[in-house]
Every structure is written in structure tokens, then in C-alpha cells.
Amino acid sequence: MGAQLSLENDQRIKNDWSTLDIDSFMKQFYDADLTQRNDALHRLNDFVRQKETHDKLVIHGIIPALVSIVKQIPEFDIEANPDQSVCARLTCYCLAVLSDSEKYTPEIVEHGAVQPLVKICTLYPKLPIRLHCSRCLYHISESAFLRDEIKEAVKPSLDVIFSLMKDAGKDEKQYWDEILMNTDLVTHQYKPGKAWYDPADFADICKLLEDNYEVIKEEAITHCKEDAMVPWPEKNLYKDGWNVLGMYAFKNKLNGPCQMCPKTTAILEKIPGLQTAIFSTLKPRCHIKPHIGYYQYSEKILRLHMGIVVPPNCVIKVNGEERTWYEGKCLVFDDTFRHEVWNPSNDTTRIILMLDIEYEAKVEDRNPEFYEKSEKQAKDYGSEALISRDLINVLSTYGTPNNSNFQQRPDKYL
């Protein structure tokens, strides 16, 4: 019965959408008559549940329409005026749903939503509307290119935000945890331990790579083309623009790419303890979101990057510390710590060589929390659960990896 009603409701929404006069519909959001505006918001509430409507709504101006209402909400008497309460709730919900798509968040910021969204959270701490606002702010904070605006808006109200988080529900608390971590307004996500290593401690490997930089660069530039590379399969970490050409993956030599890059492969074969080796490209304006390495794998390696082509102001942030690459120079870090990457260039793709090399130091000394969760992962998935199902699918193009069990990337970042 419930399924039948759901199908009928979906069909009703589709019928309404198919006959919609969208220009007249948009005008209702600017109507001074709250009843008319709320009628439009109720319909929009239905429409945004269907993702296929989003692009058309955005093209016709739904984001500035919603933001114009968001800017009025701090002046509403929500607790005393039911119509204003409905208007606020539906507006913030619809904007939050649209913010789930990364391609719409820049426009939400551009039209000035951040300040009023933060203000709504501090003015109405006991109302569900706060959940929708924090959801929208969270998605904005996920972008390295947008989060400074949130940081500036939240800073003056930080004490109020900390206070409201004490009584927040699970989802809202998680949104604010991530907002505050993404904007560096709290530092509890930064773990004790050594996230960055001195390349001089790996002098033999770094010297081998740096001495052969020009040779490696020539093959990288020749073969790091989209038709030869694959998108990194974990699309939850980025919107678009992160591509890789793998030569070694979890000790597995990938013959096709190695044949394409024979000089680089010959250099890699001289590296003891090599686990993984890939060319990694990051297109202009691409951001890889905060993440940690794989349980039962990352505690056994350190990660080494050598810059091949590095536009100005590219950032790699590990455990709260930002650095950049230099062409022909190596960086070494521990990817059990939370890390993210972004390329702010408008016209130049960043290219690096990325290696994972065996490292014997105990992870319980390096990153105790990661070790504890990794041990649990081993019990749940098996000690050989090294890589994700998505990575398995990509690697199967070249042959079945030796370690072919899978694990899911943790839902909650460390």
C-alpha cells in the first residue's frame, strides 16, 4: 500500500513538473504574499526530490530566488508566525538539497547565502531549520575554494556554535564537526604523531627519482593524457579532474602502463619495498576532499610524491599542515593522517609521481587511533582487506590483484 502511494505521488510530481510554467513559477518566490510564496515552496519541495529537475531549476534562477528568502529569515518571527515558519523551513530545506551537488555550491555562495545561514543557526537553536542550514554550510565547507567565506562568517559566533552543538542531533553535530574541521576553526582532527617526514631520511630513493626527473617528466607529459589514464574510482572524494596512470598497484606490476613508460619503470624497479606507483594528474580547480588511507595497508607504507608539473599555489594538506610540491623534488608523508589536495590554477594541470614504499615503524606509535580502527577493520573484513571494490574493478583491467579482498573507505574521517 505504501509503495503504491509513493508511486502515485512520484507520478503526480512528474505530471506537475511536465506542465509547469517555470517563468511564472519563479516569480512566486519574490511575491510579497507569503501564501503565494509558500505554495511555490511546497511545489519546489516536491521538485527538488527529483534530481532530474535540478539543472532546469538552477538555469531559471532558483538559487538567487531561495537566497533572497534566506536573507529575510533572520527578520522572521518564526516561533509566533506559522506562515513564516513554513517559509523558512521549506526554503532552507530546498537550498540544502541543492547544495548536495557540488556544482551548485559556488552559486549559493556567490549570491550571499553564507552569512544569513550562519545567523539562522544562531538565532533559532531549537528549531529543525538549523539542520538544513548546517547541511548547506557543510557542503560549502567541503570545497577548499569556498570555505574561507564560512570561516569568516562563523568566527564571530564560534562560542554560540559550540554551545548549540551540545544539544544538536547526530546529523547536525556531524555537519558542524566537519564544518569546523574543514575551516580549521577546531584542531581536534589533527592527531599527535609524525605526519610529514624529511626526504633526507629516504635519500637513496629521493636521489634516484630527483636525478632522473627529466626522464620521468618526459614520459609523464607524453602519456598523462585522458585516453591513457583512468579517473580515480572513489568519486566521493572529488567532483572531476583527478586521473591516474598506474604502473604498480599493491605490489602488482601493471604491464600495459609499464610498457608505455619503460624508462620510468626501469627506475621504479630499483626501489626496494615499492608497493604502488602512479602518475597522478589534478586538473585546474580540482579539489580532493579530506580522507585517510586504507586500513591494513597504509600502516605498512609511507607515501612519496615527486612534483612533475606544479602550478603556483597548489596545496597538499596533511594533519592540518599545508605544503606544496616543487618540480623535481620529493615530499614524504604518512597517509594514515587526514589529508586533502587542491589545484587553484585556472589553466594548468598538476602532475606528480606518487609512490607507496614499505615502512616498518609501528603504526600504533605513528597514529594510535588509526591502528585501533585498522585492527577492527581486520576483524570485520580479514587481514588481507587491502583495497576497495572500486579499485579492484579498475585494476582488473590489467589482471587480478594478489590482494583481492575489499574494504569500504571509512564513513567518518579520522
Short mmCIF file of C-alpha atoms in Angstrom, two decimals:
data_model
loop_
_atom_site.label_atom_id
_atom_site.label_comp_id
_atom_site.label_asym_id
_atom_site.label_seq_id
_atom_site.Cartn_x
_atom_site.Cartn_y
_atom_site.Cartn_z
CA MET A 1 0.00 0.00 0.00
CA GLY A 2 2.80 2.38 0.99
CA ALA A 3 4.73 1.60 -2.19
CA GLN A 4 1.65 2.25 -4.30
CA LEU A 5 1.09 5.64 -2.64
CA SER A 6 4.76 6.51 -3.22
CA LEU A 7 4.48 5.64 -6.92
CA GLU A 8 1.31 7.69 -7.24
CA ASN A 9 2.98 10.65 -5.52
CA ASP A 10 6.02 10.41 -7.82
CA GLN A 11 3.72 10.38 -10.83
CA ARG A 12 1.80 13.40 -9.51
CA ILE A 13 5.08 15.33 -9.13
CA LYS A 14 6.21 14.35 -12.63
CA ASN A 15 2.89 15.46 -14.10
CA ASP A 16 3.12 18.78 -12.24
CA TRP A 17 6.68 19.26 -13.47
CA SER A 18 5.84 18.44 -17.08
CA THR A 19 3.13 21.13 -17.21
CA LEU A 20 4.99 23.74 -15.18
CA ASP A 21 5.19 27.33 -16.46
CA ILE A 22 8.63 27.84 -14.95
CA ASP A 23 8.86 31.61 -15.53
CA SER A 24 5.59 32.25 -13.68
CA PHE A 25 6.67 29.76 -11.04
CA MET A 26 9.91 31.66 -10.39
CA LYS A 27 8.09 34.96 -9.92
CA GLN A 28 6.15 33.49 -6.99
CA PHE A 29 9.34 33.29 -4.90
CA TYR A 30 9.57 37.07 -4.94
CA ASP A 31 5.85 37.52 -4.11
CA ALA A 32 5.19 39.64 -1.04
CA ASP A 33 2.14 37.47 -0.35
CA LEU A 34 3.51 34.73 1.92
CA THR A 35 0.67 32.38 1.00
CA GLN A 36 1.61 32.54 -2.69
CA ARG A 37 5.27 32.13 -1.87
CA ASN A 38 4.61 29.12 0.36
CA ASP A 39 2.51 27.48 -2.34
CA ALA A 40 5.50 27.74 -4.66
CA LEU A 41 7.84 26.42 -1.96
CA HIS A 42 5.62 23.38 -1.36
CA ARG A 43 5.79 22.57 -5.07
CA LEU A 44 9.54 23.17 -5.10
CA ASN A 45 9.88 20.86 -2.10
CA ASP A 46 8.43 18.11 -4.32
CA PHE A 47 10.50 19.03 -7.36
CA VAL A 48 13.90 19.04 -5.65
CA ARG A 49 13.36 15.44 -4.54
CA GLN A 50 13.67 14.57 -8.23
CA LYS A 51 17.31 15.17 -9.22
CA GLU A 52 16.46 15.44 -12.90
CA THR A 53 14.72 18.77 -12.18
CA HIS A 54 17.74 20.46 -10.61
CA ASP A 55 19.58 21.74 -13.66
CA LYS A 56 16.48 23.34 -15.16
CA LEU A 57 15.57 24.96 -11.84
CA VAL A 58 19.07 26.36 -11.43
CA ILE A 59 19.23 27.64 -15.01
CA HIS A 60 15.98 29.53 -14.41
CA GLY A 61 17.28 31.17 -11.23
CA ILE A 62 16.08 29.12 -8.28
CA ILE A 63 19.27 29.67 -6.28
CA PRO A 64 19.11 33.51 -6.17
CA ALA A 65 15.38 33.21 -5.50
CA LEU A 66 15.95 30.96 -2.48
CA VAL A 67 18.89 33.01 -1.21
CA SER A 68 16.78 36.16 -1.37
CA ILE A 69 14.36 34.49 1.06
CA VAL A 70 17.18 33.13 3.26
CA LYS A 71 18.37 36.72 3.73
CA GLN A 72 14.91 37.65 5.08
CA ILE A 73 14.60 34.74 7.52
CA PRO A 74 16.66 36.31 10.35
CA GLU A 75 13.97 39.02 10.48
CA PHE A 76 11.11 36.48 10.68
CA ASP A 77 9.22 35.80 13.90
CA ILE A 78 9.28 32.06 13.25
CA GLU A 79 8.01 30.90 16.62
CA ALA A 80 4.96 33.21 16.52
CA ASN A 81 4.13 33.24 12.81
CA PRO A 82 3.29 29.82 11.32
CA ASP A 83 3.44 31.07 7.71
CA GLN A 84 6.93 32.45 8.24
CA SER A 85 7.95 29.22 9.94
CA VAL A 86 6.80 27.17 6.92
CA CYS A 87 8.51 29.55 4.53
CA ALA A 88 11.81 29.32 6.44
CA ARG A 89 11.72 25.55 6.77
CA LEU A 90 10.93 24.85 3.11
CA THR A 91 13.39 27.43 1.81
CA CYS A 92 16.31 26.12 3.82
CA TYR A 93 15.43 22.52 3.03
CA CYS A 94 15.33 23.15 -0.73
CA LEU A 95 18.62 25.05 -0.65
CA ALA A 96 20.21 22.25 1.40
CA VAL A 97 19.11 19.63 -1.15
CA LEU A 98 20.61 21.65 -4.00
CA SER A 99 23.83 22.09 -2.02
CA ASP A 100 24.28 18.30 -2.03
CA SER A 101 25.53 18.76 -5.58
CA GLU A 102 28.99 20.33 -5.60
CA LYS A 103 28.33 22.11 -8.89
CA TYR A 104 25.72 24.38 -7.31
CA THR A 105 27.58 25.47 -4.16
CA PRO A 106 29.63 28.24 -5.84
CA GLU A 107 26.42 29.96 -6.95
CA ILE A 108 24.93 29.61 -3.47
CA VAL A 109 28.00 31.39 -2.07
CA GLU A 110 28.09 33.96 -4.89
CA HIS A 111 24.57 35.15 -4.07
CA GLY A 112 25.44 35.72 -0.41
CA ALA A 113 23.87 32.78 1.43
CA VAL A 114 26.66 32.06 3.92
CA GLN A 115 26.21 34.91 6.43
CA PRO A 116 22.42 34.53 6.77
CA LEU A 117 22.67 30.72 7.02
CA VAL A 118 25.09 31.05 9.93
CA LYS A 119 22.88 33.72 11.52
CA ILE A 120 19.80 31.48 11.25
CA CYS A 121 21.66 28.72 13.09
CA THR A 122 22.49 31.05 15.97
CA LEU A 123 19.05 32.71 16.13
CA TYR A 124 16.87 29.60 16.09
CA PRO A 125 18.82 26.99 18.07
CA LYS A 126 15.81 24.85 18.98
CA LEU A 127 14.20 24.52 15.56
CA PRO A 128 14.75 21.85 12.86
CA ILE A 129 15.54 24.61 10.36
CA ARG A 130 19.04 24.63 11.85
CA LEU A 131 19.70 21.14 10.47
CA HIS A 132 19.00 22.28 6.90
CA CYS A 133 21.26 25.32 7.29
CA SER A 134 24.13 23.30 8.74
CA ARG A 135 23.77 20.75 5.94
CA CYS A 136 24.13 23.52 3.35
CA LEU A 137 27.10 25.09 5.14
CA TYR A 138 28.77 21.69 5.43
CA HIS A 139 28.63 21.13 1.67
CA ILE A 140 30.05 24.59 1.04
CA SER A 141 32.87 23.95 3.52
CA GLU A 142 33.83 20.79 1.63
CA SER A 143 35.24 22.98 -1.14
CA ALA A 144 38.73 24.32 -0.50
CA PHE A 145 37.85 27.21 -2.81
CA LEU A 146 34.76 28.33 -0.84
CA ARG A 147 35.43 27.57 2.80
CA ASP A 148 37.14 30.85 3.70
CA GLU A 149 33.79 32.62 3.44
CA ILE A 150 32.30 30.23 6.01
CA LYS A 151 35.31 30.65 8.27
CA GLU A 152 34.86 34.42 8.36
CA ALA A 153 31.11 34.10 8.97
CA VAL A 154 31.42 31.53 11.76
CA LYS A 155 34.36 33.06 13.66
CA PRO A 156 32.36 35.80 15.47
CA SER A 157 29.71 33.25 16.54
CA LEU A 158 32.03 30.40 17.49
CA ASP A 159 31.01 30.32 21.17
CA VAL A 160 27.34 30.15 20.18
CA ILE A 161 28.07 27.36 17.69
CA PHE A 162 29.93 25.34 20.35
CA SER A 163 27.02 25.82 22.70
CA LEU A 164 24.34 24.73 20.25
CA MET A 165 26.38 21.65 19.28
CA LYS A 166 25.93 20.30 22.82
CA ASP A 167 22.22 19.72 22.18
CA ALA A 168 22.44 19.02 18.45
CA GLY A 169 21.23 15.78 16.91
CA LYS A 170 23.67 13.30 15.44
CA ASP A 171 23.44 14.55 11.83
CA GLU A 172 23.68 18.21 12.72
CA LYS A 173 26.60 17.63 15.09
CA GLN A 174 28.44 15.75 12.36
CA TYR A 175 27.82 18.59 9.90
CA TRP A 176 29.26 21.13 12.33
CA ASP A 177 32.20 18.88 13.24
CA GLU A 178 33.15 18.77 9.56
CA ILE A 179 32.49 22.50 9.01
CA LEU A 180 34.77 23.44 11.89
CA MET A 181 37.45 20.95 10.85
CA ASN A 182 37.37 21.97 7.19
CA THR A 183 37.77 25.63 8.15
CA ASP A 184 40.47 24.93 10.78
CA LEU A 185 38.34 26.55 13.48
CA VAL A 186 38.97 23.47 15.62
CA THR A 187 42.06 21.30 15.60
CA HIS A 188 40.96 18.09 17.33
CA GLN A 189 41.12 16.28 13.98
CA TYR A 190 44.87 16.80 13.99
CA LYS A 191 46.43 13.75 15.60
CA PRO A 192 49.58 13.51 17.64
CA GLY A 193 52.33 11.88 15.68
CA LYS A 194 54.59 12.50 12.73
CA ALA A 195 52.64 13.23 9.55
CA TRP A 196 55.49 14.68 7.47
CA TYR A 197 58.92 13.08 7.02
CA ASP A 198 62.23 14.55 5.96
CA PRO A 199 63.05 13.35 2.42
CA ALA A 200 66.69 13.19 3.54
CA ASP A 201 65.71 10.16 5.64
CA PHE A 202 64.90 8.43 2.34
CA ALA A 203 67.87 9.83 0.49
CA ASP A 204 68.56 6.82 -1.74
CA ILE A 205 65.02 6.74 -3.15
CA CYS A 206 64.62 10.52 -3.39
CA LYS A 207 68.01 10.97 -5.06
CA LEU A 208 67.22 8.23 -7.58
CA LEU A 209 63.98 9.94 -8.55
CA GLU A 210 65.26 13.51 -8.47
CA ASP A 211 68.36 12.64 -10.51
CA ASN A 212 66.07 11.13 -13.16
CA TYR A 213 63.45 13.88 -13.04
CA GLU A 214 63.81 14.92 -16.68
CA VAL A 215 63.49 11.33 -17.90
CA ILE A 216 60.41 10.72 -15.74
CA LYS A 217 58.90 14.09 -16.72
CA GLU A 218 59.25 13.32 -20.43
CA GLU A 219 57.28 10.07 -20.13
CA ALA A 220 54.74 11.62 -17.78
CA ILE A 221 53.95 14.51 -20.13
CA THR A 222 53.83 12.17 -23.11
CA HIS A 223 51.46 9.63 -21.58
CA CYS A 224 49.43 11.54 -18.99
CA LYS A 225 46.60 12.06 -21.46
CA GLU A 226 42.97 11.34 -20.69
CA ASP A 227 42.73 8.46 -23.15
CA ALA A 228 45.61 6.67 -21.37
CA MET A 229 44.51 7.42 -17.81
CA VAL A 230 41.56 6.45 -15.64
CA PRO A 231 39.63 8.66 -13.22
CA TRP A 232 40.39 7.80 -9.62
CA PRO A 233 37.48 5.47 -8.86
CA GLU A 234 36.42 6.89 -5.49
CA LYS A 235 34.30 9.67 -6.92
CA ASN A 236 33.02 10.61 -3.46
CA LEU A 237 36.39 12.32 -2.91
CA TYR A 238 36.26 14.76 -5.82
CA LYS A 239 33.95 16.23 -8.42
CA ASP A 240 36.00 15.80 -11.59
CA GLY A 241 39.58 16.04 -12.78
CA TRP A 242 41.65 13.50 -10.79
CA ASN A 243 43.16 10.95 -13.20
CA VAL A 244 45.84 8.33 -12.71
CA LEU A 245 48.16 6.14 -14.75
CA GLY A 246 49.19 3.23 -12.53
CA MET A 247 52.41 1.29 -13.05
CA TYR A 248 52.38 -0.64 -9.76
CA ALA A 249 49.36 -1.25 -7.52
CA PHE A 250 49.68 -3.05 -4.18
CA LYS A 251 52.83 -4.90 -5.38
CA ASN A 252 51.15 -5.79 -8.69
CA LYS A 253 53.06 -4.68 -11.78
CA LEU A 254 50.62 -3.34 -14.37
CA ASN A 255 52.17 -4.40 -17.65
CA GLY A 256 50.33 -2.07 -20.04
CA PRO A 257 51.29 1.21 -18.36
CA CYS A 258 54.79 -0.09 -17.61
CA GLN A 259 55.31 -0.80 -21.32
CA MET A 260 54.14 2.74 -22.08
CA CYS A 261 56.69 4.19 -19.63
CA PRO A 262 59.72 1.87 -19.87
CA LYS A 263 62.30 4.37 -18.60
CA THR A 264 60.25 5.27 -15.54
CA THR A 265 59.55 1.58 -14.94
CA ALA A 266 63.29 0.77 -15.05
CA ILE A 267 63.85 3.43 -12.37
CA LEU A 268 60.98 2.14 -10.23
CA GLU A 269 62.37 -1.41 -10.38
CA LYS A 270 65.41 -0.19 -8.44
CA ILE A 271 63.31 0.95 -5.45
CA PRO A 272 63.21 -1.54 -2.57
CA GLY A 273 59.83 -2.10 -0.92
CA LEU A 274 57.81 -0.45 -3.70
CA GLN A 275 54.10 -1.11 -3.23
CA THR A 276 52.33 1.34 -5.53
CA ALA A 277 53.49 3.77 -8.22
CA ILE A 278 51.26 6.02 -10.30
CA PHE A 279 51.31 9.24 -12.24
CA SER A 280 48.56 11.40 -10.76
CA THR A 281 47.08 14.43 -12.50
CA LEU A 282 44.84 17.07 -10.98
CA LYS A 283 43.05 19.40 -13.37
CA PRO A 284 42.61 23.14 -12.73
CA ARG A 285 40.17 23.93 -9.90
CA CYS A 286 40.05 20.29 -8.77
CA HIS A 287 39.90 19.53 -5.05
CA ILE A 288 40.36 16.11 -3.44
CA LYS A 289 38.39 16.14 -0.19
CA PRO A 290 39.82 15.20 3.21
CA HIS A 291 40.36 11.46 3.57
CA ILE A 292 42.62 8.89 5.16
CA GLY A 293 44.41 5.85 3.78
CA TYR A 294 43.29 2.24 3.78
CA TYR A 295 43.22 0.13 6.90
CA GLN A 296 45.55 -2.88 6.75
CA TYR A 297 47.57 -1.12 4.05
CA SER A 298 48.51 2.44 4.97
CA GLU A 299 50.07 1.46 8.28
CA LYS A 300 52.63 -0.57 6.32
CA ILE A 301 53.75 2.23 3.98
CA LEU A 302 54.73 5.87 3.68
CA ARG A 303 53.68 7.92 0.69
CA LEU A 304 56.17 9.76 -1.51
CA HIS A 305 55.30 12.42 -4.08
CA MET A 306 57.62 13.97 -6.63
CA GLY A 307 56.40 17.10 -8.41
CA ILE A 308 56.42 16.82 -12.23
CA VAL A 309 54.35 19.84 -13.31
CA VAL A 310 53.28 22.10 -10.44
CA PRO A 311 51.21 25.27 -11.00
CA PRO A 312 51.61 28.07 -8.41
CA ASN A 313 49.79 27.79 -5.08
CA CYS A 314 48.89 24.10 -5.30
CA VAL A 315 48.31 22.69 -1.83
CA ILE A 316 48.64 19.34 -0.09
CA LYS A 317 47.37 19.50 3.50
CA VAL A 318 48.27 16.66 5.87
CA ASN A 319 47.17 16.64 9.51
CA GLY A 320 46.47 20.38 9.32
CA GLU A 321 49.82 21.42 7.81
CA GLU A 322 49.82 22.82 4.29
CA ARG A 323 52.72 22.33 1.89
CA THR A 324 53.22 22.40 -1.85
CA TRP A 325 55.21 20.42 -4.40
CA TYR A 326 58.28 21.56 -6.27
CA GLU A 327 59.14 20.22 -9.67
CA GLY A 328 61.81 17.54 -9.42
CA LYS A 329 61.66 17.41 -5.61
CA CYS A 330 60.16 14.81 -3.27
CA LEU A 331 57.75 15.02 -0.35
CA VAL A 332 57.17 12.16 2.11
CA PHE A 333 54.15 11.83 4.41
CA ASP A 334 52.07 9.35 6.35
CA ASP A 335 48.66 8.91 4.73
CA THR A 336 47.10 7.40 7.85
CA PHE A 337 46.57 11.06 8.76
CA ARG A 338 43.71 13.11 7.32
CA HIS A 339 44.85 14.79 4.10
CA GLU A 340 43.48 16.70 1.12
CA VAL A 341 44.77 18.32 -2.08
CA TRP A 342 43.70 21.17 -4.34
CA ASN A 343 44.86 22.89 -7.51
CA PRO A 344 43.69 26.54 -7.65
CA SER A 345 45.11 27.15 -11.13
CA ASN A 346 42.67 28.15 -13.85
CA ASP A 347 44.67 26.71 -16.73
CA THR A 348 47.41 24.24 -15.67
CA THR A 349 47.09 20.60 -14.66
CA ARG A 350 49.24 19.44 -11.76
CA ILE A 351 51.20 16.21 -12.40
CA ILE A 352 53.06 14.20 -9.76
CA LEU A 353 54.64 10.78 -9.42
CA MET A 354 53.17 9.05 -6.36
CA LEU A 355 54.81 6.08 -4.66
CA ASP A 356 53.96 3.95 -1.65
CA ILE A 357 57.02 2.42 -0.05
CA GLU A 358 57.25 -0.11 2.77
CA TYR A 359 57.86 1.38 6.18
CA GLU A 360 58.49 -0.69 9.27
CA ALA A 361 57.72 1.70 12.14
CA LYS A 362 54.74 0.55 14.19
CA VAL A 363 51.56 2.40 13.32
CA GLU A 364 50.45 2.23 16.96
CA ASP A 365 53.34 4.61 17.60
CA ARG A 366 52.74 6.66 14.43
CA ASN A 367 48.96 7.08 14.66
CA PRO A 368 47.32 5.16 17.54
CA GLU A 369 43.71 5.89 16.54
CA PHE A 370 44.27 4.64 13.01
CA TYR A 371 45.87 1.47 14.40
CA GLU A 372 42.89 0.80 16.68
CA LYS A 373 40.39 1.19 13.84
CA SER A 374 42.57 -0.81 11.46
CA GLU A 375 42.58 -3.74 13.87
CA LYS A 376 38.78 -3.61 13.98
CA GLN A 377 38.70 -3.50 10.17
CA ALA A 378 40.86 -6.62 10.04
CA LYS A 379 38.39 -8.47 12.24
CA ASP A 380 35.44 -7.33 10.12
CA TYR A 381 36.94 -7.85 6.65
CA GLY A 382 40.01 -10.05 7.09
CA SER A 383 43.67 -9.18 7.34
CA GLU A 384 44.07 -9.08 3.55
CA ALA A 385 41.34 -6.48 3.05
CA LEU A 386 43.64 -4.02 1.38
CA ILE A 387 41.68 -2.21 -1.28
CA SER A 388 38.21 -1.06 -2.19
CA ARG A 389 35.82 -2.77 -4.57
CA ASP A 390 36.06 0.22 -6.94
CA LEU A 391 39.83 -0.11 -7.10
CA ILE A 392 39.50 -3.86 -7.69
CA ASN A 393 37.30 -3.13 -10.70
CA VAL A 394 39.85 -0.73 -12.18
CA LEU A 395 42.81 -3.00 -11.51
CA SER A 396 41.02 -5.95 -13.10
CA THR A 397 41.63 -4.21 -16.45
CA TYR A 398 45.26 -5.23 -16.05
CA GLY A 399 44.81 -8.50 -14.15
CA THR A 400 43.52 -9.71 -10.80
CA PRO A 401 45.48 -8.20 -7.90
CA ASN A 402 47.06 -10.62 -5.44
CA ASN A 403 45.26 -8.98 -2.52
CA SER A 404 41.76 -9.00 -3.92
CA ASN A 405 39.55 -8.72 -0.85
CA PHE A 406 37.91 -5.34 -0.43
CA GLN A 407 37.11 -2.87 2.27
CA GLN A 408 34.95 0.22 2.31
CA ARG A 409 36.59 3.57 2.94
CA PRO A 410 35.65 4.71 6.44
CA ASP A 411 32.42 6.70 6.64
CA LYS A 412 33.87 9.00 9.27
CA TYR A 413 37.25 10.60 8.69
CA LEU A 414 39.82 10.29 11.44
#
